[in-house]
PDB file of C-alpha atoms and ligand atoms in Angstrom:
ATOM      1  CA  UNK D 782      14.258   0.721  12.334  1.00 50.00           C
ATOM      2  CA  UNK D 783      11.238   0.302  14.936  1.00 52.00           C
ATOM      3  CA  UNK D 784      10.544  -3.410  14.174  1.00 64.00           C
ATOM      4  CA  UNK D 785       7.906  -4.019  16.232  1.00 85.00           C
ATOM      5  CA  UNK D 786       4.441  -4.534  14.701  1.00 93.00           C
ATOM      6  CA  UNK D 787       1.398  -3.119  16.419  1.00 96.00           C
ATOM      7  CA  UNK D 788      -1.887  -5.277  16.294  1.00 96.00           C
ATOM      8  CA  UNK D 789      -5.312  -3.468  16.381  1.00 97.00           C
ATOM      9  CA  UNK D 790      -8.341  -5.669  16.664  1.00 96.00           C
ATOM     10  CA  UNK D 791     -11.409  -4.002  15.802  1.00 96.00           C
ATOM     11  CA  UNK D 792     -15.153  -5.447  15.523  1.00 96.00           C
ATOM     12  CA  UNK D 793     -15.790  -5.780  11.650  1.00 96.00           C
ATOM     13  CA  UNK D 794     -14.739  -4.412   8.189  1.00 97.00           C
ATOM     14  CA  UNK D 795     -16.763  -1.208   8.569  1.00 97.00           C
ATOM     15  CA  UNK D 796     -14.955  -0.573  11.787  1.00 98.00           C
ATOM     16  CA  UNK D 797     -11.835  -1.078   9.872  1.00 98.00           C
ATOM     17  CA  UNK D 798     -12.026   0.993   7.384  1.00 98.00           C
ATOM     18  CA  UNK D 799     -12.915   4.003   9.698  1.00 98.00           C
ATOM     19  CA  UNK D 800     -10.052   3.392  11.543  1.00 98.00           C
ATOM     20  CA  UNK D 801      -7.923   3.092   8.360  1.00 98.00           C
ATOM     21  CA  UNK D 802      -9.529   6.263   7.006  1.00 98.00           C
ATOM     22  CA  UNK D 803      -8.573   7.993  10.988  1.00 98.00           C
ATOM     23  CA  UNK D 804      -4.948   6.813  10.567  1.00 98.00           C
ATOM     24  CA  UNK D 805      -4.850   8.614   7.191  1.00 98.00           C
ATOM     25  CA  UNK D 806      -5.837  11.914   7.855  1.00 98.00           C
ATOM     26  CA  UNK D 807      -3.848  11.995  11.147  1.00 98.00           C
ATOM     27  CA  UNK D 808      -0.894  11.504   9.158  1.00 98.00           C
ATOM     28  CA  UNK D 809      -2.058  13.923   6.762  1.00 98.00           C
ATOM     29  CA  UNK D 810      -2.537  16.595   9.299  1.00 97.00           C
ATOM     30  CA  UNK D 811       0.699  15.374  10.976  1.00 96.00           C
ATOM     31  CA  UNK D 812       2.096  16.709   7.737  1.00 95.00           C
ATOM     32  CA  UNK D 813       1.628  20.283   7.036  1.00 91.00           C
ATOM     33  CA  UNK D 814       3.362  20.575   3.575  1.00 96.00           C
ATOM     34  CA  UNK D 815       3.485  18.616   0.666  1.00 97.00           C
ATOM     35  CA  UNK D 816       2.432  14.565   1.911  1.00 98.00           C
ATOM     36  CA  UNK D 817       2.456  11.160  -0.123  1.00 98.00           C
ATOM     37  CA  UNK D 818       0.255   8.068   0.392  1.00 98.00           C
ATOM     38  CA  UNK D 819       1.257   4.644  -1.509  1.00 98.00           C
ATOM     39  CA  UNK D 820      -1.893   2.897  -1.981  1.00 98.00           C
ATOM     40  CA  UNK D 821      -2.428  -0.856  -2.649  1.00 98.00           C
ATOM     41  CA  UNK D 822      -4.705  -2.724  -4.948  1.00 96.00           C
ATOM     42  CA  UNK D 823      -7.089  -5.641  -4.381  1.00 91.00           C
ATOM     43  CA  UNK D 824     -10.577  -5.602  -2.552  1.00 93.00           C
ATOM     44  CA  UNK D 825      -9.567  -4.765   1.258  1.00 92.00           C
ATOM     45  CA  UNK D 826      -8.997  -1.048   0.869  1.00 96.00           C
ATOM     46  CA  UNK D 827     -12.268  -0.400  -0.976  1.00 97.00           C
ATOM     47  CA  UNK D 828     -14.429   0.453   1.718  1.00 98.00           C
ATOM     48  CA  UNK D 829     -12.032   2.995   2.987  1.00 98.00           C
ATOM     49  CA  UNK D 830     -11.514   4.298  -0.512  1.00 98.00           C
ATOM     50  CA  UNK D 831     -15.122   4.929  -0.920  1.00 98.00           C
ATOM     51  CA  UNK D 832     -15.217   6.373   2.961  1.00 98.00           C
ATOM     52  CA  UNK D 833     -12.349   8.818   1.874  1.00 98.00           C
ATOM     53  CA  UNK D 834     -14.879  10.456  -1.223  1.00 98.00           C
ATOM     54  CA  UNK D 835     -17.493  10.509   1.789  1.00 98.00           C
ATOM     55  CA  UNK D 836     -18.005  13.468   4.650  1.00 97.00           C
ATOM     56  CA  UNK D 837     -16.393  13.712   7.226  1.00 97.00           C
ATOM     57  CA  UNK D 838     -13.550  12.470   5.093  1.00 98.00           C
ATOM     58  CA  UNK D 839     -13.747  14.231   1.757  1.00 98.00           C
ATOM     59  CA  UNK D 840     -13.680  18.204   3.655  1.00 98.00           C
ATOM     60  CA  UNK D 841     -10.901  16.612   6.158  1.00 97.00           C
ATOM     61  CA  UNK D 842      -8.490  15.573   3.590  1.00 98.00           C
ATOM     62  CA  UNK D 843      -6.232  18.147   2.189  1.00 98.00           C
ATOM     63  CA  UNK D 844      -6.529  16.944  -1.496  1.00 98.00           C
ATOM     64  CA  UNK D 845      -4.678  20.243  -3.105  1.00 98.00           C
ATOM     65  CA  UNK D 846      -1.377  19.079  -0.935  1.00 98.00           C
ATOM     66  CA  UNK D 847      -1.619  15.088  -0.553  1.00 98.00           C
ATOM     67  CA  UNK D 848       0.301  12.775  -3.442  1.00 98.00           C
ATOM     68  CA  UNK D 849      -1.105   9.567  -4.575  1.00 98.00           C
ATOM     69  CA  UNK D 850       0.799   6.511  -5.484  1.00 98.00           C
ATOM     70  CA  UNK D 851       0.280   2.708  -5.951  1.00 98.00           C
ATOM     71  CA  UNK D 852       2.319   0.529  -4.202  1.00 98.00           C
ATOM     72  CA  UNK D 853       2.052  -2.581  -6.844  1.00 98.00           C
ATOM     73  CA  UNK D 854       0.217  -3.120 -10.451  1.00 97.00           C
ATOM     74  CA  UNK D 855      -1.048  -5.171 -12.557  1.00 96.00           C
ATOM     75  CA  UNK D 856       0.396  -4.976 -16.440  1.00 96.00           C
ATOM     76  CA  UNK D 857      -3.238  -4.457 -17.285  1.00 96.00           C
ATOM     77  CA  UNK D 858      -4.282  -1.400 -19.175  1.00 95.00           C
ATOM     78  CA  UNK D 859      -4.670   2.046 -17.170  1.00 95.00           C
ATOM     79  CA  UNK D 860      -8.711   1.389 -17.555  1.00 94.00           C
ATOM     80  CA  UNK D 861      -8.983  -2.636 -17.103  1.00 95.00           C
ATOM     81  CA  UNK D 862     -10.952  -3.070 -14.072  1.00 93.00           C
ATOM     82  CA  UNK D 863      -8.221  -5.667 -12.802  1.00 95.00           C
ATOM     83  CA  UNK D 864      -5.823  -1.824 -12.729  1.00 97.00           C
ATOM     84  CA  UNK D 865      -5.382  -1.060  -8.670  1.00 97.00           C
ATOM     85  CA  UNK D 866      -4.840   2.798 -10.272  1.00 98.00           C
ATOM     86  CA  UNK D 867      -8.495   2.313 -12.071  1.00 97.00           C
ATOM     87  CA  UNK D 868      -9.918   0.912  -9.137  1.00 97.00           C
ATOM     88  CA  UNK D 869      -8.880   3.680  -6.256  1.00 98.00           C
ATOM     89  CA  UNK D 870      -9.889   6.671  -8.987  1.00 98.00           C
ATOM     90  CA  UNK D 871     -13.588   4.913  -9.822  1.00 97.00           C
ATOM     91  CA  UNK D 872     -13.895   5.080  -5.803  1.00 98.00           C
ATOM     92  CA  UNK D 873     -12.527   8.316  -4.679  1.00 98.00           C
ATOM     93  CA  UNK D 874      -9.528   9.521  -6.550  1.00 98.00           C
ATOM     94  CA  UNK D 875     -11.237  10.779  -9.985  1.00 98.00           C
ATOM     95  CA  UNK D 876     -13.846  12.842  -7.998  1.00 98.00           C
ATOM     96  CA  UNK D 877     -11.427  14.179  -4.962  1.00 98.00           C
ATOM     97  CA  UNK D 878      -8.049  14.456  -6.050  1.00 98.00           C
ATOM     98  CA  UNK D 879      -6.386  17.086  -8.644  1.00 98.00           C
ATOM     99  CA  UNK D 880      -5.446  15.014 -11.248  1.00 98.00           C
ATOM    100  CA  UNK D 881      -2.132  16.081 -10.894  1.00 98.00           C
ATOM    101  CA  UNK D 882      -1.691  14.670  -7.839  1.00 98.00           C
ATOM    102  CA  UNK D 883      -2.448  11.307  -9.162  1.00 98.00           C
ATOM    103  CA  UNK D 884       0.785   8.786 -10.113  1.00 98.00           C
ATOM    104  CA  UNK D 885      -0.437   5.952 -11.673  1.00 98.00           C
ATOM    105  CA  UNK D 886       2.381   3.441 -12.637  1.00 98.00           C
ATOM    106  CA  UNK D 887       2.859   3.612 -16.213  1.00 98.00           C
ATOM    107  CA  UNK D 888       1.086   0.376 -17.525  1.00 97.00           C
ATOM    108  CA  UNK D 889       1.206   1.526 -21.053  1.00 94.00           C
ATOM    109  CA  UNK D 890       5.052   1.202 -21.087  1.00 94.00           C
ATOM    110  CA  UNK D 891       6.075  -1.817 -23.459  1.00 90.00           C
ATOM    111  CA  UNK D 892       7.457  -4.205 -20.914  1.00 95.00           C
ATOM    112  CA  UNK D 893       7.126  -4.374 -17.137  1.00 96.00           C
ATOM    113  CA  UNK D 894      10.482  -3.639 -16.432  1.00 96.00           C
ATOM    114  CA  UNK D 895      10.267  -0.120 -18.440  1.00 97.00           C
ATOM    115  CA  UNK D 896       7.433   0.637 -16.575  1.00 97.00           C
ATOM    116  CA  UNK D 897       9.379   0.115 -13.365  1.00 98.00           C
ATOM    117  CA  UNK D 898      12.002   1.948 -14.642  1.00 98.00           C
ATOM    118  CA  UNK D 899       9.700   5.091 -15.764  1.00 98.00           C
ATOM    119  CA  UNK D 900       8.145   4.927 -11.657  1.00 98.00           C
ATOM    120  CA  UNK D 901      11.030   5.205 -10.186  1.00 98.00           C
ATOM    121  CA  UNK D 902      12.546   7.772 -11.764  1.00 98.00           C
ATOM    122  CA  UNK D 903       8.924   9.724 -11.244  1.00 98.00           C
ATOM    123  CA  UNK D 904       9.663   8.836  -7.166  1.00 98.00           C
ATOM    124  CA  UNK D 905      13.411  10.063  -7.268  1.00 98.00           C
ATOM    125  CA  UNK D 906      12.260  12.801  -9.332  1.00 98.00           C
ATOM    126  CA  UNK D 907       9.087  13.730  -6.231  1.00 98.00           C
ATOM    127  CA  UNK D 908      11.588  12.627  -4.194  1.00 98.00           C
ATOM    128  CA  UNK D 909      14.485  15.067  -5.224  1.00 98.00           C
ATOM    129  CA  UNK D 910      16.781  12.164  -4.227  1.00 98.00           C
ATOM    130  CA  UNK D 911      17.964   8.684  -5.785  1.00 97.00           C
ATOM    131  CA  UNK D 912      18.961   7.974  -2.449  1.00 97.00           C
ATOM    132  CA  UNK D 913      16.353   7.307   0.137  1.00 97.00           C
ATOM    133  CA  UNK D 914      17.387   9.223   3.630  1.00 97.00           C
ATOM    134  CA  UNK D 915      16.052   7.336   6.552  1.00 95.00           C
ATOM    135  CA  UNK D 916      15.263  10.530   8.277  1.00 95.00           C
ATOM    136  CA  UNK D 917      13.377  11.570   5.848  1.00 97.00           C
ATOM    137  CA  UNK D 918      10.795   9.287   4.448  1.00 98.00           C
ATOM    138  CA  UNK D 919       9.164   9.202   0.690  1.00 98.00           C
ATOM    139  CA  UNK D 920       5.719   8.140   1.566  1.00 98.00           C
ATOM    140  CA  UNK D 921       3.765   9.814   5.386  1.00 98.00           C
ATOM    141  CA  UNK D 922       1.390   6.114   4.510  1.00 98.00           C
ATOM    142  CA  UNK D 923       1.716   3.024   2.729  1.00 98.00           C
ATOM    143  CA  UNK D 924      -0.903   0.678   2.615  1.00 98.00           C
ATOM    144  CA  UNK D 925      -0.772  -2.838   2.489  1.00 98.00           C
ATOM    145  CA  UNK D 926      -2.620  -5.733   2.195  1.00 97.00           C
ATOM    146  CA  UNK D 927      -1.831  -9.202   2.464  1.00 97.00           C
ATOM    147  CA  UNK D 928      -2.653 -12.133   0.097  1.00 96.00           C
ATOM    148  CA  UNK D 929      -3.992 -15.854   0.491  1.00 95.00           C
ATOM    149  CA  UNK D 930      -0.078 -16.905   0.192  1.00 95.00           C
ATOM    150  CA  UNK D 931       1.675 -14.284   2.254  1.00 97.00           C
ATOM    151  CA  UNK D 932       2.408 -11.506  -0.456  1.00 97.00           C
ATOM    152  CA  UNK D 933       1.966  -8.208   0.052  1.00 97.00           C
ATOM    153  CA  UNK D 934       2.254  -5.723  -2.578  1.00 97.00           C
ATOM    154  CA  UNK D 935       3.466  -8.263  -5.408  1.00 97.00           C
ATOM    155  CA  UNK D 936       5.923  -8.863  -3.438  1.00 97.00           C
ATOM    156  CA  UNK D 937       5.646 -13.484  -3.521  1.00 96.00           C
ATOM    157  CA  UNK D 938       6.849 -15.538  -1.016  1.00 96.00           C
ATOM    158  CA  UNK D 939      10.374 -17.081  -3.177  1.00 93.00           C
ATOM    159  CA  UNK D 940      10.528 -14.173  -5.921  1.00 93.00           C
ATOM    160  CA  UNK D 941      13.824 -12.389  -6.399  1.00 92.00           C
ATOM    161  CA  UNK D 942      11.669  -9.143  -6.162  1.00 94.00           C
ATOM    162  CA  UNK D 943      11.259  -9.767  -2.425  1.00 95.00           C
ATOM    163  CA  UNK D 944      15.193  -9.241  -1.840  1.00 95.00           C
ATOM    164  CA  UNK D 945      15.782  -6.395  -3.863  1.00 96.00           C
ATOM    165  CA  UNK D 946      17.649  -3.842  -1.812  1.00 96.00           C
ATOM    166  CA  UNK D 947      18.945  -1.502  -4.768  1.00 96.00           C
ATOM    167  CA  UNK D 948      15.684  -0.919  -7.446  1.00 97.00           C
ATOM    168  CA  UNK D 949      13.033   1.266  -5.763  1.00 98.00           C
ATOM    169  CA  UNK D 950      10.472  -0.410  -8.490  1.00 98.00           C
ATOM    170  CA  UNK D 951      10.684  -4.042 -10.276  1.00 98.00           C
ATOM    171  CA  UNK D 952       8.596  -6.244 -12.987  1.00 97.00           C
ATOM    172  CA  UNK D 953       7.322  -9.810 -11.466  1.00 95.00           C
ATOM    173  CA  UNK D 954       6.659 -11.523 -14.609  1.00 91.00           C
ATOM    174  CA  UNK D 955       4.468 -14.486 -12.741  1.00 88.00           C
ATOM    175  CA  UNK D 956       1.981 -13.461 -10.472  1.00 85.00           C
ATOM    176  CA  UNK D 957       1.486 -15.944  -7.280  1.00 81.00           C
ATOM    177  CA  UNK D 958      -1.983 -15.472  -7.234  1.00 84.00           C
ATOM    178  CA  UNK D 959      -5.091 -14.403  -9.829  1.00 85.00           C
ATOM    179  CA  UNK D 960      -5.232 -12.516 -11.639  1.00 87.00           C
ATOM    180  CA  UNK D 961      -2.813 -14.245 -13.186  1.00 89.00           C
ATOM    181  CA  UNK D 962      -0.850 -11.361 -15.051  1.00 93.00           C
ATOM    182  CA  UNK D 963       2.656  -9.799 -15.319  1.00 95.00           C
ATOM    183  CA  UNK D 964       2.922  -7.455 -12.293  1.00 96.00           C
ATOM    184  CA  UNK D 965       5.093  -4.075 -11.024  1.00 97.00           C
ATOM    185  CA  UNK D 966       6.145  -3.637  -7.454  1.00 98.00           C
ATOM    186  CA  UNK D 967       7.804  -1.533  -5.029  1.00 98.00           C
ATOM    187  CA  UNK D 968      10.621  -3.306  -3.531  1.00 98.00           C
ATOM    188  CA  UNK D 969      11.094  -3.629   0.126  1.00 98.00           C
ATOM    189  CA  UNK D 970      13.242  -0.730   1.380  1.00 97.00           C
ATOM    190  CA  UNK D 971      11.100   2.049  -0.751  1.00 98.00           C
ATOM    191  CA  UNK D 972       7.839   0.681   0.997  1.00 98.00           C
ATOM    192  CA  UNK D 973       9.422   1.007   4.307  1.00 98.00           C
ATOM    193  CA  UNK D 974      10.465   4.580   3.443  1.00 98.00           C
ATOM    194  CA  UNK D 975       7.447   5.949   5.552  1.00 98.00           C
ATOM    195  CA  UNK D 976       6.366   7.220   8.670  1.00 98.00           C
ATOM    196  CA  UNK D 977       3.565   4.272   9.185  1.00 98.00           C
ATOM    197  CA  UNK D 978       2.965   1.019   6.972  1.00 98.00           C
ATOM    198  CA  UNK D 979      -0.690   0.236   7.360  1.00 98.00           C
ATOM    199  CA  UNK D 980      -1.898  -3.424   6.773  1.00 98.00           C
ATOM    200  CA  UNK D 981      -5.655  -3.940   6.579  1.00 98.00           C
ATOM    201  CA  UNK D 982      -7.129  -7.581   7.276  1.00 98.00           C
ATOM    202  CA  UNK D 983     -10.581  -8.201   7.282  1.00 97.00           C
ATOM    203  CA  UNK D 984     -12.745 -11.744   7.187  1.00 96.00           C
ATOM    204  CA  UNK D 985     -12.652 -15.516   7.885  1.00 96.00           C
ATOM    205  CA  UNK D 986     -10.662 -16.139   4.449  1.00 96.00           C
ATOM    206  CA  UNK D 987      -7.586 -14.170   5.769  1.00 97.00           C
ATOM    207  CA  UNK D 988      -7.681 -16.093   9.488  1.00 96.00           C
ATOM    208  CA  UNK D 989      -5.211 -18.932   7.943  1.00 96.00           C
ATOM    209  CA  UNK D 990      -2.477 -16.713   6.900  1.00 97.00           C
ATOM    210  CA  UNK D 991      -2.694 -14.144   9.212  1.00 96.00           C
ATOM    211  CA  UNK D 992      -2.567 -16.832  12.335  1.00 95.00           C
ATOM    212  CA  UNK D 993       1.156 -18.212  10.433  1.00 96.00           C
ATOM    213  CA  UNK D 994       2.369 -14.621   9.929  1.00 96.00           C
ATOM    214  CA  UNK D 995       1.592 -14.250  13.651  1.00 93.00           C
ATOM    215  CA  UNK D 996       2.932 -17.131  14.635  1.00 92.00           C
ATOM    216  CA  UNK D 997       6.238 -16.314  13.061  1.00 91.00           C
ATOM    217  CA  UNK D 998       6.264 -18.118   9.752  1.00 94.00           C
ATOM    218  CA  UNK D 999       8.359 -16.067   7.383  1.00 93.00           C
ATOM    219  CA  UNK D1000       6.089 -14.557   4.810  1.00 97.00           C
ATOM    220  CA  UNK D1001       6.516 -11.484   2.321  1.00 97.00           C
ATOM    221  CA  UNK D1002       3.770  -9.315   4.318  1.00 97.00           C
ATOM    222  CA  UNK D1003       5.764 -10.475   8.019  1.00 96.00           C
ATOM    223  CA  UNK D1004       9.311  -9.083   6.402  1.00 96.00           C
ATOM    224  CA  UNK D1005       7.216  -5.758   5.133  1.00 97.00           C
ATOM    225  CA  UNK D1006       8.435  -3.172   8.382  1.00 96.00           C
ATOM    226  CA  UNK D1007       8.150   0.850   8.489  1.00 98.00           C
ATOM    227  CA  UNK D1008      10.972   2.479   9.443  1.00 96.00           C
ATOM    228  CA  UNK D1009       8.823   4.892  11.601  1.00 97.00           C
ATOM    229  CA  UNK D1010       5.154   2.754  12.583  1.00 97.00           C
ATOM    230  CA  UNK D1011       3.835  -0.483  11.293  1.00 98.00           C
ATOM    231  CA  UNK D1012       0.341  -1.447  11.985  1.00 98.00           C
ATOM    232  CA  UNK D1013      -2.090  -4.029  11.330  1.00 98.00           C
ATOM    233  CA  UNK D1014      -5.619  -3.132  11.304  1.00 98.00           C
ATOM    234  CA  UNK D1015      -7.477  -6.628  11.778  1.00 97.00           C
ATOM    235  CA  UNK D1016     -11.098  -7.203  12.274  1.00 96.00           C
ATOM    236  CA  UNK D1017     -12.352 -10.401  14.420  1.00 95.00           C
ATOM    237  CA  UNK D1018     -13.477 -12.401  11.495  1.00 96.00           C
ATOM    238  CA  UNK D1019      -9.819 -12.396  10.480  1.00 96.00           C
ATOM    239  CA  UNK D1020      -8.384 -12.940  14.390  1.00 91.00           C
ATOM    240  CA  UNK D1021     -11.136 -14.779  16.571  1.00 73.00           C
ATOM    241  CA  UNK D1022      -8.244 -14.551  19.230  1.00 75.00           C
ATOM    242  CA  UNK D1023      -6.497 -10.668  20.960  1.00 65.00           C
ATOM    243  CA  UNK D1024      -2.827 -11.704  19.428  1.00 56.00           C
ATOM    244  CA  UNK D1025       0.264 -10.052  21.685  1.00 50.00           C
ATOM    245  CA  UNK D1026       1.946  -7.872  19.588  1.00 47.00           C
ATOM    246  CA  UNK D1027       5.170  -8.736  18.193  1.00 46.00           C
TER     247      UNK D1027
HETATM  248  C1  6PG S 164      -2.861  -6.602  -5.640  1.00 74.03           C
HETATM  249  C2  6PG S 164      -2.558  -6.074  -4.273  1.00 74.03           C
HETATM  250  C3  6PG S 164      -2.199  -7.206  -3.325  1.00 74.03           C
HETATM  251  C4  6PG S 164      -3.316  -7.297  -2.325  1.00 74.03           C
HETATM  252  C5  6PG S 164      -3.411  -8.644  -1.677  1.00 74.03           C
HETATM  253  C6  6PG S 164      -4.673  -8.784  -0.862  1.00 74.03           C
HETATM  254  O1  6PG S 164      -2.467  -6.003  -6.617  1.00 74.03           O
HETATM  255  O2  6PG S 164      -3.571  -7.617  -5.683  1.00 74.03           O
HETATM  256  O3  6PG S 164      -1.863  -4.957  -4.167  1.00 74.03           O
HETATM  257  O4  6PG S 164      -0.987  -7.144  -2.691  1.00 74.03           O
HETATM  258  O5  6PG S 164      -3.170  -6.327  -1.343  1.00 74.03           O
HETATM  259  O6  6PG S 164      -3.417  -9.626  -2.682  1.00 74.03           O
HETATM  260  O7  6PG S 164      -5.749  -8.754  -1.746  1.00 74.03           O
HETATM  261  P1  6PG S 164      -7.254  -8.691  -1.243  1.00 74.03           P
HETATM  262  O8  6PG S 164      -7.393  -7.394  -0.555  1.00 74.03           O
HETATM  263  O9  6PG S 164      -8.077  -8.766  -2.501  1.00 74.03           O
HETATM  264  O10 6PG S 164      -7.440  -9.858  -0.353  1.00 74.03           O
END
C-alpha cells in the first residue's frame, strides 16, 4: 500500500471543488470501461456535486459508463433531506446519471445491519468477487470527508466499525456526531479498494482537527489510506500554514 498522503493547498472552497471535480474526471477518463465513484455525505462535497451537473463537467463526464455509490448513510428514509443518497441526486445525480447507475444503500431495509448486509452483497455482486484483489480495485474514487471529531465516513474515533477487516459494509447504531441517527458504513479495507481516496477540507471550523490529524494524532480520517493515491484537497481557511506531506 502507498501510505503516503499528498496535501494540496488551494485558495478557497470554490477552488476546491474545481479541483475535486478535475481529479474526478481524470480518473474517469483514466478508466475507459465500466468506472465506480463512492461518494460521501455531509455539506463539503456539495459544491462539487452541483459543479459536476454544470458545463464543462456535465458533457466531460461519461455518465452512461460511471457507477455511483455512497460511502456511509444515515438510517433516514431514501427522501429525508438528512439521506447523503437524497442529497447527491437533488444536486447532480437525478438530472445526469441513468438511474441505473445509481446505488443508493438500502435505507428501507428493517435494521441497519440488513441494510449492510443487502450493500454488500450489491458490491460483491458489481464486483464479481467477495474477495477484494488489491490489483484490482472496486471503486477508480472515493470521497471522503472528515468530521469535527476525526470520523470519516461513519467511521468514529473508538467504534468497533473502525477495525473491521472482514465486512465490506456495517451498522453504527450511535452516531458521534448530529444528526444523531443510526448509521451504515463502509469499513476500512473496501474504502481503500481504489485507485485514489479523495478528502475535501474546506473552512476555519475544520482548522482544529485537521492541524491534530497532521500532526499525527490517530484519528479515523488519518487511518483512512488508498491502496493506489490518497489526497487531501484543503483550502487555506482550513490550513493557514503549507503542511509537509506525510
Ligand atoms: C456523513 C458523512 C461524514 C462527513 C463528515 C464531514 O454522513 O455525515 O459522510 O463522514 O463527510 O462528517 O461532514 P461535513 O462535510 O458536513 O463537515
Amino acid at each position: 500500500m502507498k501510505s503516503e498522503r499528498q496535501i494540496i493547498r488551494v485558495p478557497d472552497a470554490a477552488t476546491l471543488a474545481r479541483a475535486a471535480a478535475d481529479r474526478l474526471s481524470a480518473r474517469l477518463d483514466a478508466n475507459g470501461g465500466r468506472a465506480a465513484v463512492c461518494l460521501t455525505g455531509g455539506s463539503s462535497p456539495e459544491r462539487l456535486y452541483r459543479l459536476l451537473a454544470s458545463e464543462p463537467y456535465r458533457s466531460r463526464i461519461p455518465w452512461q459508463r460511471v457507477h455511483w455509490f455512497m460511502g456511509d448513510e444515515r438510517f433516514v428514509p431514501a427522501q429525508d433531506s438528512r439521506n447523503n443518497m437524497a442529497m447527491a441526486r437533488r444536486l447532480f445525480l437525478d438530472s445526469c446519471a441513468p438511474p441505473e447507475n445509481i446505488h443508493p444503500i438500502p435505507v428501507q431495509a428493517g435494521t441497519t445491519r440488513e441494510a449492510a448486509r443487502r450493500y454488500e452483497i450489491a458490491l460483491q455482486t458489481f464486483y464479481g468477487s467477495g474477495r477484494l484483489d488489491p490489483m484490482r480495485p472496486l471503486f477508480d474514487l472515493v470521497l471522503m470527508g472528515v468530521g469535527p471529531d476525526g470520523h470519516t465516513a461513519s467511521l468514529f474515533p473508538g467504534d468497533a466499525a473502525l477495525d473491521e477487516r472482514e465486512q465490506w459494509v456495517v451498522g453504527v447504531p450511535h452516531a458521534g456526531v448530529e444528526p444523531l441517527v443510526p448509521r451504515i458504513t463502509l469499513t476500512m479495507p473496501l474504502l481503500a479498494s481504489c485507485r485514489e481516496m479523495l478528502f475535501e477540507v474546506s473552512g476555519a471550523e475544520k482548522r482544529d482537527i485537521l492541524t491534530k490529524i497532521l500532526d499525527g494524532e490517530n484519528f479515523p480520517a488519518a487511518r483512512a489510506r488508498s491502496l493506489g493515491e490518497t489526497v487531501w484537497l484543503v483550502d487555506a481557511a482550513a490550513l493557514p500554514e503549507a503542511p509537509e506531506n506525510g
